[in-house]
PDB file of C-alpha atoms in Angstrom:
ATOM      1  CA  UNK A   1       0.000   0.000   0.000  1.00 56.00           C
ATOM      2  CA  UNK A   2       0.732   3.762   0.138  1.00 82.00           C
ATOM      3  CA  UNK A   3       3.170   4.665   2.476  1.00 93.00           C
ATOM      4  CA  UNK A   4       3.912   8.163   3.832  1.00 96.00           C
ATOM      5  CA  UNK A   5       4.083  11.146   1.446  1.00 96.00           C
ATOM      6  CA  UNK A   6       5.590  14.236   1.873  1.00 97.00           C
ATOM      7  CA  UNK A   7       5.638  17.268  -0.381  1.00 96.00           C
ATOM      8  CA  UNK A   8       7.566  19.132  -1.866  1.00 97.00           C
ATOM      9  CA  UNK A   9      10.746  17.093  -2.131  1.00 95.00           C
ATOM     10  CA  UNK A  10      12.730  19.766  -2.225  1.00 96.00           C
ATOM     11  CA  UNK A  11      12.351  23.340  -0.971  1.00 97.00           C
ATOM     12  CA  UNK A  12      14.696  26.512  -1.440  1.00 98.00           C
ATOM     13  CA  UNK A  13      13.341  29.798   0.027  1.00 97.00           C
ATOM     14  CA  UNK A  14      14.699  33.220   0.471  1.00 97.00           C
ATOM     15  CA  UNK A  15      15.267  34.440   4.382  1.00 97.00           C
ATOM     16  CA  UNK A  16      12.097  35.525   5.646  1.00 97.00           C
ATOM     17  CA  UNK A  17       9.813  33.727   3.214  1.00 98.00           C
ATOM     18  CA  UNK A  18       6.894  31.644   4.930  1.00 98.00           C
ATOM     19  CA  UNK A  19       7.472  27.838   3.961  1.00 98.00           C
ATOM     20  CA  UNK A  20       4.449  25.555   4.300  1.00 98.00           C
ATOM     21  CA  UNK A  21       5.688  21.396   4.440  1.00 98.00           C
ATOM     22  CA  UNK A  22       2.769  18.599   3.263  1.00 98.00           C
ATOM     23  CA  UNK A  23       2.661  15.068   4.841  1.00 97.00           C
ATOM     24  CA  UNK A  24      -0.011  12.843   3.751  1.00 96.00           C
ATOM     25  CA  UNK A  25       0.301   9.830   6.589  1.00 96.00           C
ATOM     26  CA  UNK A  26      -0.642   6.104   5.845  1.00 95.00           C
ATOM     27  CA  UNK A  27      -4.346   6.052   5.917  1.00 93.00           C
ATOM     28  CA  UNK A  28      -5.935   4.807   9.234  1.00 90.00           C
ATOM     29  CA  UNK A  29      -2.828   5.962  10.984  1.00 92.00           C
ATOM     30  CA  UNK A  30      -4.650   8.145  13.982  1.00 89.00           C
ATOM     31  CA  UNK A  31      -0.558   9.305  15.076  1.00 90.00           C
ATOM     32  CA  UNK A  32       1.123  11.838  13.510  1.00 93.00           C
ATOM     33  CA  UNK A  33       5.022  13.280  13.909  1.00 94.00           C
ATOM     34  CA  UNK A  34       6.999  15.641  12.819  1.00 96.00           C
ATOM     35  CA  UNK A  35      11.033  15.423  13.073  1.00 96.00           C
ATOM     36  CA  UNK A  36      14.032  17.760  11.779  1.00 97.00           C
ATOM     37  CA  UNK A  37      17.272  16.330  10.672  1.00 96.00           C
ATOM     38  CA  UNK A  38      20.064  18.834  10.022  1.00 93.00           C
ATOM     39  CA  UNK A  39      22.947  17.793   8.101  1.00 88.00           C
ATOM     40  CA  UNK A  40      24.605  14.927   9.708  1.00 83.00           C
ATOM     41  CA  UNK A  41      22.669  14.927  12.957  1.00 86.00           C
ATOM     42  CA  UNK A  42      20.043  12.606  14.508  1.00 89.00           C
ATOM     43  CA  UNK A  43      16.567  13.193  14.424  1.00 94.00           C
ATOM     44  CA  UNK A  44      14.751  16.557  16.216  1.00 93.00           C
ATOM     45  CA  UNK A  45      11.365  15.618  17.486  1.00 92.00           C
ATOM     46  CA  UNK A  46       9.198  18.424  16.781  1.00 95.00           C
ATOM     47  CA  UNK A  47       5.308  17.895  17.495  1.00 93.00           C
ATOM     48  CA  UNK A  48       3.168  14.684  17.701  1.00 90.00           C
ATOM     49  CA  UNK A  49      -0.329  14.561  16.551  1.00 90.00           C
ATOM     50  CA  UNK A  50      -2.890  12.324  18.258  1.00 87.00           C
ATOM     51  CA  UNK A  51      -5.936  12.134  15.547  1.00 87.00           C
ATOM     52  CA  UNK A  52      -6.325  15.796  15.288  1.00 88.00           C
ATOM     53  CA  UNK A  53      -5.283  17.310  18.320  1.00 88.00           C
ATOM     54  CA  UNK A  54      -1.511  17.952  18.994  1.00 87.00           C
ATOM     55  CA  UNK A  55      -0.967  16.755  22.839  1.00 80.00           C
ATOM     56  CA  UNK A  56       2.965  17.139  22.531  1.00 81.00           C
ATOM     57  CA  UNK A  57       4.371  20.204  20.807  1.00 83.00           C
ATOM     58  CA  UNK A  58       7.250  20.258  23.048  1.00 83.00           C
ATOM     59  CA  UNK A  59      10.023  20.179  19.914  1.00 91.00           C
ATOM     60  CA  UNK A  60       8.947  23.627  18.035  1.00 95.00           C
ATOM     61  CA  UNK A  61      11.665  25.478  18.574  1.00 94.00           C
ATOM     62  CA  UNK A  62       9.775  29.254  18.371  1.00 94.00           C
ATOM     63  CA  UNK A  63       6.848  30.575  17.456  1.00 95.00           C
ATOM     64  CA  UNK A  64       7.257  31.074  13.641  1.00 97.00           C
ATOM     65  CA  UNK A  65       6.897  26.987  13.634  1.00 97.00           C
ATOM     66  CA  UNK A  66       3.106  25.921  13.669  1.00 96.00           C
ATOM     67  CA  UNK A  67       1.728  22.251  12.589  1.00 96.00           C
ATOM     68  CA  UNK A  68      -1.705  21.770  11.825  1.00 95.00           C
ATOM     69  CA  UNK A  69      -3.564  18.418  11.087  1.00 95.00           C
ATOM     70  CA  UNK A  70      -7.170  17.849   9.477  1.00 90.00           C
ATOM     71  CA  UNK A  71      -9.538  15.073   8.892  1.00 83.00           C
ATOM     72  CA  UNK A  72      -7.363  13.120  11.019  1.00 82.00           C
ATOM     73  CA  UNK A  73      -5.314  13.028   7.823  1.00 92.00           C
ATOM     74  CA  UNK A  74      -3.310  15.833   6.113  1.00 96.00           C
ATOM     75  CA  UNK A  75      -0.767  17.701   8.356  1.00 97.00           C
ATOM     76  CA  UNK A  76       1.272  20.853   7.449  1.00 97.00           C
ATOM     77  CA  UNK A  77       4.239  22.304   8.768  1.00 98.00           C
ATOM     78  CA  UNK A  78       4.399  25.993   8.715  1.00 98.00           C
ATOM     79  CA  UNK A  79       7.681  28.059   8.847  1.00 98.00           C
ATOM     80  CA  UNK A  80       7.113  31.722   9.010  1.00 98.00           C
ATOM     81  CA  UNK A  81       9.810  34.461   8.422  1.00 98.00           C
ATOM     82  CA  UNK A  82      12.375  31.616   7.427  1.00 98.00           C
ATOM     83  CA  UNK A  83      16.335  31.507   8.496  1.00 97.00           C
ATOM     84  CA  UNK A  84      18.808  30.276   8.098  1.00 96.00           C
ATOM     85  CA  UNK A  85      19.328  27.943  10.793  1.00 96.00           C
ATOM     86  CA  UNK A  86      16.405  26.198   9.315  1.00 97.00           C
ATOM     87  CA  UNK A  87      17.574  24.382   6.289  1.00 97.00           C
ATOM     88  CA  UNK A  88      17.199  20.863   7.388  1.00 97.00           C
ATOM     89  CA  UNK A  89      15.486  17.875   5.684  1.00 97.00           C
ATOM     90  CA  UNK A  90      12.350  17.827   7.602  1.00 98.00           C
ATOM     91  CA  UNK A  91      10.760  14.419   8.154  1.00 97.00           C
ATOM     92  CA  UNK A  92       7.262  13.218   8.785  1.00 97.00           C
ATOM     93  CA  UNK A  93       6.029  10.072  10.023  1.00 96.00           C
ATOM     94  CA  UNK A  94       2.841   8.074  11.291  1.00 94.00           C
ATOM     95  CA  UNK A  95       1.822   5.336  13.441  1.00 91.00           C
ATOM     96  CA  UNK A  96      -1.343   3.161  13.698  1.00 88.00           C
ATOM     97  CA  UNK A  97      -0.774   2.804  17.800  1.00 76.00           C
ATOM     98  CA  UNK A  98       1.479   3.473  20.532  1.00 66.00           C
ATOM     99  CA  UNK A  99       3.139  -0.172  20.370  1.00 69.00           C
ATOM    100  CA  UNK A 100       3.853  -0.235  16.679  1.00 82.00           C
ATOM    101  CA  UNK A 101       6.710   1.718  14.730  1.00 88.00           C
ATOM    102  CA  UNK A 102       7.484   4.763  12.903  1.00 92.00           C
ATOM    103  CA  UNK A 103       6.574   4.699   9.518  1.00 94.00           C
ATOM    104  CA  UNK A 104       8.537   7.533   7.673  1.00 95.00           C
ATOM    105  CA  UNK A 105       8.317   9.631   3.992  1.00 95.00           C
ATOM    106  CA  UNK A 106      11.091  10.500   2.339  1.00 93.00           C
ATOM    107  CA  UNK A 107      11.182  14.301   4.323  1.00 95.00           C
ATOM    108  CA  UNK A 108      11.409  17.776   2.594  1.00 97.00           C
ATOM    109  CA  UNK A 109      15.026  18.877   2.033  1.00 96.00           C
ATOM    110  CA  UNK A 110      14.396  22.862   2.970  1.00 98.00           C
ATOM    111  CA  UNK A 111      17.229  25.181   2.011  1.00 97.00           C
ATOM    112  CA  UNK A 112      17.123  28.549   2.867  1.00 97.00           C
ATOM    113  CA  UNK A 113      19.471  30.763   1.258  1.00 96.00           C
TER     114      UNK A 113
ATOM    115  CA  UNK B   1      15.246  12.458  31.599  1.00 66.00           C
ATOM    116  CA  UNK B   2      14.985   9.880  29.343  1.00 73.00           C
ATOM    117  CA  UNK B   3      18.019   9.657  27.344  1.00 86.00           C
ATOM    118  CA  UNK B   4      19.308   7.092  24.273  1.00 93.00           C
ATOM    119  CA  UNK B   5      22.865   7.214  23.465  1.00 95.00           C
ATOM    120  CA  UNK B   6      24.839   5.631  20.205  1.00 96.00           C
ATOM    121  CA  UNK B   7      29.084   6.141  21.151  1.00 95.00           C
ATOM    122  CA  UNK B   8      30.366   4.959  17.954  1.00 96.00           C
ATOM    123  CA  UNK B   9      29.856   7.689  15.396  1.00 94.00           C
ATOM    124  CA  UNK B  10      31.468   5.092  13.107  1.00 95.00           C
ATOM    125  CA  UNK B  11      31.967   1.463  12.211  1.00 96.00           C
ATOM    126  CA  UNK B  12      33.471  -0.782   9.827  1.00 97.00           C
ATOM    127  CA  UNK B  13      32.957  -4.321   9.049  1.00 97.00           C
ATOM    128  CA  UNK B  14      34.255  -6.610   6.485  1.00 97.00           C
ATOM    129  CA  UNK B  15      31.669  -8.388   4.179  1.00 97.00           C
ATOM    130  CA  UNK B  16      29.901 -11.192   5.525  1.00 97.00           C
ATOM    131  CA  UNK B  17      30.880 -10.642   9.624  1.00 97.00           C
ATOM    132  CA  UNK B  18      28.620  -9.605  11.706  1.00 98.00           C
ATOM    133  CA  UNK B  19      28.533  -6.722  13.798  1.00 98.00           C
ATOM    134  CA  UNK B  20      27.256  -5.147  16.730  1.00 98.00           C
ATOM    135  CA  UNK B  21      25.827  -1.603  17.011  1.00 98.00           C
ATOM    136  CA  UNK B  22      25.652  -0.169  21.068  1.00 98.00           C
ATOM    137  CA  UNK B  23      23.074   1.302  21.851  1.00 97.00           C
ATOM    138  CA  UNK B  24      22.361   2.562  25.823  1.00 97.00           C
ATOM    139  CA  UNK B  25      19.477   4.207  27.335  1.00 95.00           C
ATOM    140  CA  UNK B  26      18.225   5.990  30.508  1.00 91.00           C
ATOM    141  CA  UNK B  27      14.490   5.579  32.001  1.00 86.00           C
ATOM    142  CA  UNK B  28      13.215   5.480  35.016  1.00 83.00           C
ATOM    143  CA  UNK B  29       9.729   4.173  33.637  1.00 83.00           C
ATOM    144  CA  UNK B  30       9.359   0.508  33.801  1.00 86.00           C
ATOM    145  CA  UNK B  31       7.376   0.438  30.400  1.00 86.00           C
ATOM    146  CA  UNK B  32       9.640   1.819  27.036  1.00 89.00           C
ATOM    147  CA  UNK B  33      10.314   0.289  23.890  1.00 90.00           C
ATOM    148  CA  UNK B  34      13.461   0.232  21.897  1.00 93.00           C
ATOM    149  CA  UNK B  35      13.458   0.532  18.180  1.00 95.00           C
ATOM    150  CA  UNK B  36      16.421   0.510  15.391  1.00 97.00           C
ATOM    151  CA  UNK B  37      16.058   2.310  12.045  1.00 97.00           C
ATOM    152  CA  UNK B  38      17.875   2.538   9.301  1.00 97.00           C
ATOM    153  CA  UNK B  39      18.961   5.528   6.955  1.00 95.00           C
ATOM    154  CA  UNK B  40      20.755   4.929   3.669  1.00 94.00           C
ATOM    155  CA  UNK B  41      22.378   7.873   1.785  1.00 91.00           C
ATOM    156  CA  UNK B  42      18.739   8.326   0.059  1.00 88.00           C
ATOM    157  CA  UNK B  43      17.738   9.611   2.751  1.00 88.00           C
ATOM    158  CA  UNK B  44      14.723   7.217   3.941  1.00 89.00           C
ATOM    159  CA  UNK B  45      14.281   5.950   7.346  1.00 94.00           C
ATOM    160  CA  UNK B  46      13.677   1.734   7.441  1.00 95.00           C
ATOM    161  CA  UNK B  47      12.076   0.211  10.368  1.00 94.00           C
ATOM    162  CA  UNK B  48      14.253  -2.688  11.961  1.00 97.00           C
ATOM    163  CA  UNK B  49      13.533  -4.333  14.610  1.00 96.00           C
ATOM    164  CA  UNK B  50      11.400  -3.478  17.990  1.00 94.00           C
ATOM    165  CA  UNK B  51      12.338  -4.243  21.595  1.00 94.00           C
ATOM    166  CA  UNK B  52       9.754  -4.184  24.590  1.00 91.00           C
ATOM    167  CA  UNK B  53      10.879  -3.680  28.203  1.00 91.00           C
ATOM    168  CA  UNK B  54       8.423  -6.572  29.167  1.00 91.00           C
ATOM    169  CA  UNK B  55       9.768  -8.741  26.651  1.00 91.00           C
ATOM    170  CA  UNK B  56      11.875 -11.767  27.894  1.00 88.00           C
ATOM    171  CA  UNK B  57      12.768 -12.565  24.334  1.00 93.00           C
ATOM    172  CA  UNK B  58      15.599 -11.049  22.271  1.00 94.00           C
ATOM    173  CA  UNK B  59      14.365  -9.584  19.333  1.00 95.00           C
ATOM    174  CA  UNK B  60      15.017 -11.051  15.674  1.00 95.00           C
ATOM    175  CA  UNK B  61      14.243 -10.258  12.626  1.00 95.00           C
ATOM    176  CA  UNK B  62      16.081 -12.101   9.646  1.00 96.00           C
ATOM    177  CA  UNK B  63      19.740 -10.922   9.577  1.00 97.00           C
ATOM    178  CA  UNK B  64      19.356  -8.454  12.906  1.00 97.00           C
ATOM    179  CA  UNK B  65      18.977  -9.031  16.169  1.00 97.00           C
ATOM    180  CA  UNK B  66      18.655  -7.042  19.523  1.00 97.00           C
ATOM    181  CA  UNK B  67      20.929  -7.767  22.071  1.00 96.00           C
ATOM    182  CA  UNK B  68      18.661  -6.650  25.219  1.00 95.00           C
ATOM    183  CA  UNK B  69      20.622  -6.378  28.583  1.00 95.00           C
ATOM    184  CA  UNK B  70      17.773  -4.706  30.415  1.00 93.00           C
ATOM    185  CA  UNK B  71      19.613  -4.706  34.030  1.00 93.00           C
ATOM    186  CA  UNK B  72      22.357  -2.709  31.792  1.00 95.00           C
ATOM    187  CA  UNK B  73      19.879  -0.837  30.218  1.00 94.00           C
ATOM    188  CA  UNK B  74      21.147  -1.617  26.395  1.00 96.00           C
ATOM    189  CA  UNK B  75      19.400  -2.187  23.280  1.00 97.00           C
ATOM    190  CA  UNK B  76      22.770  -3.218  20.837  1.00 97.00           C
ATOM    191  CA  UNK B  77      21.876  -4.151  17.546  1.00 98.00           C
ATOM    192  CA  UNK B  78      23.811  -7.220  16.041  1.00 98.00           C
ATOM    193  CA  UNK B  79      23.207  -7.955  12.282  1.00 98.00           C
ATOM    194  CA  UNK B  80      24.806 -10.766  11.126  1.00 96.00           C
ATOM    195  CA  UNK B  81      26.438 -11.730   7.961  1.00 96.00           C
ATOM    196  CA  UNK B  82      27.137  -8.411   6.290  1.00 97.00           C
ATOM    197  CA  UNK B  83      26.405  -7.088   3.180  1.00 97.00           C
ATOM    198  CA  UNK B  84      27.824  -4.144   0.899  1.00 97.00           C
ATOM    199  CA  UNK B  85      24.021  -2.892   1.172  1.00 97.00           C
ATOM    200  CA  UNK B  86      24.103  -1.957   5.113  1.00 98.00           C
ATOM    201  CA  UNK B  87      26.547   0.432   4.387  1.00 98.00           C
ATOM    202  CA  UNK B  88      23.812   3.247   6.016  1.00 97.00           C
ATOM    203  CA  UNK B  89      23.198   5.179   9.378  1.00 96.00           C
ATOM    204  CA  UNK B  90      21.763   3.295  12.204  1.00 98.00           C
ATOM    205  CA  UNK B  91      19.725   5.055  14.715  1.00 97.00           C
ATOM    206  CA  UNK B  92      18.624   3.689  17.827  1.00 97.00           C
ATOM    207  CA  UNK B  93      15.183   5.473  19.230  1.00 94.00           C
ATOM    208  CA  UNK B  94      13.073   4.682  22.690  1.00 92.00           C
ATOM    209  CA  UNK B  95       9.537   5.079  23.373  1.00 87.00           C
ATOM    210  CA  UNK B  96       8.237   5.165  26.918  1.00 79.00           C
ATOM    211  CA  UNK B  97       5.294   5.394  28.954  1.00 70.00           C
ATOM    212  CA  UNK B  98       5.610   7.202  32.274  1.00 64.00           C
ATOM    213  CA  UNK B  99       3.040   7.005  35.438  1.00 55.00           C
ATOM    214  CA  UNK B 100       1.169  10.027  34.002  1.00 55.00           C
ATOM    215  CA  UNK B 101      -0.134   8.575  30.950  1.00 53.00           C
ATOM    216  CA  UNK B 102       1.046   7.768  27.350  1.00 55.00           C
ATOM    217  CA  UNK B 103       3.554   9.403  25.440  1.00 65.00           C
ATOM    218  CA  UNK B 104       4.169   8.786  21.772  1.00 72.00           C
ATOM    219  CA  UNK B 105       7.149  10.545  21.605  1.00 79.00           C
ATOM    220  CA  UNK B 106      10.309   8.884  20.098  1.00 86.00           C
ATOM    221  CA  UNK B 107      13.596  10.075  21.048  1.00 89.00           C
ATOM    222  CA  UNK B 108      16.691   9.059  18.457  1.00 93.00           C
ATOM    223  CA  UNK B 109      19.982   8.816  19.317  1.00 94.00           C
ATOM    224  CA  UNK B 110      22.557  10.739  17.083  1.00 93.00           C
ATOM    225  CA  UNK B 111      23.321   7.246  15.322  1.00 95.00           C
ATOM    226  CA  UNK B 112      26.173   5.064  13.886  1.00 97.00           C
ATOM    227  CA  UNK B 113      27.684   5.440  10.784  1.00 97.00           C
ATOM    228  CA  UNK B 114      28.513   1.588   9.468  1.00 98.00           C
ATOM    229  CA  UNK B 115      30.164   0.694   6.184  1.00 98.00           C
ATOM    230  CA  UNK B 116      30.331  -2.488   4.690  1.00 97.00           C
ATOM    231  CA  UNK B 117      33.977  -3.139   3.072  1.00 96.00           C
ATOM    232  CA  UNK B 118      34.160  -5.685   0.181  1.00 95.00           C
TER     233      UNK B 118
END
């Protein structure tokens, strides 16, 4: 089946642009997460989603990051007023429960420039 | 805090040996799990193998295996009979569920670099 999609691929912005990130999650999957990976780091948890509610959103690291999620499907990441410091591939996964795994897209690659 | 940490930012392995990944974490919660993933140079994260703290099994899954020393409070990952294709980062990750309810949140370790010589 499907598995998670994220969109656009690739992003490169201007400083101070507003970037909005798509992931389409596995369908049934009620969890829904959010990571940052800078260049040869580990993973930066960002927000969870539970359905469409967002009980954890302990990981944004100011206020120009937002994360919504719809129909218990769509999510979007939203970057306002871009910097540097955020160019990162930013990942999204989804889970059908608390015991099971991860599933992951392939992330957005955001450069700002 | 809950904490997972990965010491070898790099490993090599000849073809066909196995090797063993360490992974060691900090809890004080008596219910976590312990999950590997994988991340080639594409870029994609692969599900490995899982690990539950009530589990009195080691984990296996084909060529890996978890080596789970709960008193020690590691999660190493062993895969067996390399290949040229696990050449890839390897990130160990914990999910736990404390006394005040669930939380979903998995935390990565920075990972281990392995390559797979010929």
């Amino acid at each position: 089946g499907a598995g998670v999609s994220q969109s656009p691929s690739n992003k490169v912005t201007e400083k101070g642009k507003d970037v909005e990130l798509r992931c389409d999650p596995i369908s049934g999957h009620t969890a829904l997460y959010w990571y940052r990976q800078r260049l040869g780091q580990g993973l930066e948890f960002l927000i969870y989603f539970q359905g469409n509610s967002a009980p954890d959103k302990s990981g944004l690291p100011s206020d120009r990051f937002s994360a919504e999620r719809t129909g218990e499907s769509v999510s979007t990441l939203t970057i306002q007023r871009t910097q540097q410091e955020d160019s990162a591939v930013y990942l999204c996964a989804s889970s059908p429960g608390m015991n099971s795994p991860l599933h992951f897209g392939n992330g957005t690659r955001l450069t700002v420039t | 805090a809950q904490k997972i940490t990965q010491t070898q930012p790099g490993m090599f392995v000849q073809e066909k040996e196995a090797v063993t990944l360490d992974c060691t974490y900090d809890t004080s919660d008596p219910s976590y799990g312990l999950f590997w993933y994988k991340q080639p140079s594409s870029g994609e994260m692969i599900f490995l193998i899982y690990q539950g703290s009530y589990d009195q099994q080691n984990a296996t899954e084909g060529r890996y295996s978890l080596n789970f020393q709960k008193a020690r409070k590691s999660a190493n990952l062993v895969i067996s009979a390399s290949q040229l294709g696990d050449s890839a980062m390897y990130f160990c990750a914990m999910r736990w569920w404390n006394s005040g309810g669930s939380n979903y949140k998995l935390t990565f370790g920075k990972g281990t670099l392995l390559t797979v010589n010929p």
